[in-house]
Tab-separated table of C-alpha atoms in Angstrom:
chain	number	residue	atom	x	y	z
P	30	MET	CA	8.592	-2.612	25.126
P	31	GLN	CA	10.661	0.085	26.783
P	32	ILE	CA	10.171	3.859	26.521
P	33	LYS	CA	13.105	6.051	27.464
P	34	ILE	CA	14.763	9.366	26.723
P	35	ALA	CA	17.084	9.121	23.714
P	36	ILE	CA	20.806	9.382	24.382
P	37	GLU	CA	23.917	9.525	22.192
P	38	GLU	CA	24.100	5.726	21.791
P	39	ASP	CA	20.620	5.840	20.183
P	40	LEU	CA	21.753	8.317	17.536
P	41	ALA	CA	22.212	6.090	14.462
P	42	PRO	CA	18.996	4.052	14.780
P	43	LEU	CA	17.054	7.158	15.812
P	44	ALA	CA	18.344	9.086	12.794
P	45	GLU	CA	17.218	6.199	10.561
P	46	LEU	CA	13.771	6.220	12.183
P	47	PHE	CA	13.592	10.024	11.886
P	48	ASP	CA	14.449	9.737	8.192
P	49	GLU	CA	11.636	7.169	7.735
P	50	TYR	CA	9.269	9.559	9.542
P	51	ARG	CA	10.196	12.425	7.212
P	52	GLN	CA	9.772	10.172	4.178
P	53	SER	CA	6.270	9.308	5.436
P	54	LEU	CA	5.593	13.059	5.250
P	55	GLY	CA	6.686	13.191	1.615
P	56	GLN	CA	10.277	14.300	2.181
P	57	PRO	CA	13.188	12.698	0.306
P	58	ARG	CA	15.544	10.245	2.000
P	59	GLU	CA	18.295	12.306	3.658
P	60	PHE	CA	19.929	10.096	6.257
P	61	VAL	CA	23.061	12.213	6.711
P	62	LYS	CA	21.043	15.393	7.300
P	63	CYS	CA	18.702	13.537	9.661
P	64	TYR	CA	21.701	12.147	11.534
P	65	GLU	CA	23.186	15.631	11.888
P	66	PHE	CA	19.830	17.082	12.941
P	67	ILE	CA	19.239	14.470	15.662
P	68	GLN	CA	22.877	14.673	16.751
P	69	ALA	CA	22.478	18.437	17.229
P	70	ARG	CA	19.226	18.007	19.183
P	71	LEU	CA	20.894	15.530	21.533
P	72	ALA	CA	24.105	17.571	21.903
P	73	GLU	CA	22.396	20.920	22.348
P	74	ASN	CA	19.655	19.434	24.527
P	75	ASP	CA	17.097	21.695	22.839
P	76	SER	CA	14.436	19.031	22.461
P	77	VAL	CA	13.312	15.981	24.386
P	78	ILE	CA	13.131	12.791	22.343
P	79	LEU	CA	11.459	9.726	23.812
P	80	ILE	CA	12.008	6.452	22.014
P	81	ALA	CA	10.105	3.176	22.079
P	82	LYS	CA	12.294	0.058	21.884
P	83	GLN	CA	11.206	-3.507	21.263
P	84	VAL	CA	14.104	-5.766	22.278
P	85	ASN	CA	16.979	-3.810	20.651
P	86	GLN	CA	15.010	-2.214	17.813
P	87	LEU	CA	13.690	1.351	17.838
P	88	ILE	CA	10.053	1.240	16.806
P	89	GLY	CA	8.833	4.749	17.555
P	90	PHE	CA	9.618	8.176	18.932
P	91	ILE	CA	8.074	11.437	20.027
P	92	GLN	CA	9.941	14.736	19.993
P	93	LEU	CA	9.094	17.704	22.178
P	94	TYR	CA	10.401	21.229	21.852
P	95	PRO	CA	10.505	23.572	24.851
P	96	SER	CA	9.091	27.058	24.606
P	97	TYR	CA	7.155	29.584	26.691
P	98	SER	CA	3.606	30.823	26.522
P	99	SER	CA	3.011	34.536	26.907
P	100	ARG	CA	-0.696	33.916	27.221
P	101	LEU	CA	-0.378	31.196	29.864
P	102	LEU	CA	2.710	32.666	31.572
P	103	MET	CA	4.387	29.293	31.821
P	104	PRO	CA	6.814	26.991	30.067
P	105	ILE	CA	5.338	24.651	27.482
P	106	TRP	CA	6.518	21.689	25.430
P	107	PHE	CA	5.324	21.432	21.851
P	108	PHE	CA	4.687	17.938	20.520
P	109	ASP	CA	5.965	18.306	16.992
P	110	ASP	CA	6.960	14.830	15.853
P	111	ILE	CA	5.533	11.415	16.650
P	112	TYR	CA	6.160	8.272	14.645
P	113	VAL	CA	5.724	4.522	14.988
P	114	VAL	CA	7.080	1.985	12.497
P	115	GLU	CA	4.168	0.789	10.346
P	116	LYS	CA	4.158	-2.852	11.474
P	117	TYR	CA	3.874	-1.704	15.130
P	118	ARG	CA	0.977	0.692	14.606
P	119	LYS	CA	-2.435	0.148	16.169
P	120	LEU	CA	-0.782	-1.478	19.202
P	121	GLY	CA	-1.040	1.585	21.451
P	122	ILE	CA	2.627	2.534	21.143
P	123	ALA	CA	1.932	6.148	20.124
P	124	THR	CA	-0.415	6.485	23.077
P	125	GLN	CA	2.245	5.083	25.404
P	126	LEU	CA	4.811	7.541	24.027
P	127	VAL	CA	2.395	10.420	24.575
P	128	GLN	CA	1.578	9.178	28.085
P	129	LYS	CA	5.273	9.030	29.000
P	130	ALA	CA	5.786	12.512	27.565
P	131	LYS	CA	2.873	13.759	29.667
P	132	GLU	CA	4.396	12.198	32.787
P	133	LEU	CA	7.700	13.967	32.082
P	134	ALA	CA	5.909	17.258	31.448
P	135	ASN	CA	4.028	16.934	34.730
P	136	GLU	CA	7.255	16.160	36.619
P	137	ALA	CA	8.907	19.214	35.054
P	138	LYS	CA	5.804	21.361	35.732
P	139	VAL	CA	5.485	22.122	32.036
P	140	LEU	CA	2.287	22.319	30.021
P	141	ALA	CA	2.376	19.899	27.101
P	142	VAL	CA	0.646	21.159	23.970
P	143	ARG	CA	0.448	20.129	20.361
P	144	HIS	CA	1.460	21.811	17.152
P	145	ASP	CA	-1.350	22.248	14.665
P	146	ASN	CA	0.343	20.102	12.008
P	147	LEU	CA	0.008	16.709	13.710
P	148	PRO	CA	-1.995	13.974	12.001
P	149	LYS	CA	-5.514	13.270	13.297
P	150	GLU	CA	-4.436	9.932	14.845
P	151	SER	CA	-1.747	11.690	16.888
P	152	ILE	CA	-4.206	14.345	18.058
P	153	LYS	CA	-6.592	11.610	19.212
P	154	ALA	CA	-3.770	10.015	21.224
P	155	LEU	CA	-2.946	13.366	22.814
P	156	GLU	CA	-6.578	14.001	23.712
P	157	TRP	CA	-6.991	10.473	25.079
P	158	VAL	CA	-4.265	10.954	27.686
P	159	GLY	CA	-5.592	14.379	28.630
P	160	LEU	CA	-3.036	16.710	27.094
P	161	THR	CA	-3.858	20.320	26.442
P	162	LEU	CA	-4.519	21.015	22.793
P	163	LEU	CA	-3.500	24.603	22.209
P	164	ASP	CA	-3.956	26.059	18.757
P	165	VAL	CA	-0.456	27.255	17.906
P	166	ARG	CA	-1.792	29.943	15.618
P	167	ASP	CA	-3.584	31.499	18.613
P	168	GLU	CA	-0.397	31.234	20.688
P	169	ARG	CA	1.691	32.958	18.018
P	170	ARG	CA	-0.863	35.736	17.684
P	171	ASP	CA	-0.783	36.284	21.458
P	172	SER	CA	3.020	36.591	21.388
P	173	GLU	CA	3.074	39.287	18.678
């Protein structure tokens, strides 16, 4: 398995995977909108998307959004989306995605934090690799 930063050539399969992720959250299938959303993220470079590939198939991703913390006086990356195709779950892929994201955050001297809407399994993976778990509601209150 390979984990790498998504690029333009990953757009179509990543958009399909992103659409599956949204459907797993109860959203309707909207491939075109997902394609446009991911295309904009890649073009505008306003998020970091790491993908997990098995041979030539995308099997998971994690998306990070840059921001700043008034309370911590430093840049932060919010982990907002993490998804692994069902048949590849429980193989440590989510943990590997989180670990790679943490490595990138450390290299960029950015604090990696979670949003408060992640599933419990994702939070456990974040805690396991030692990421900071910042309650976003507290962060928003500090910024007001």
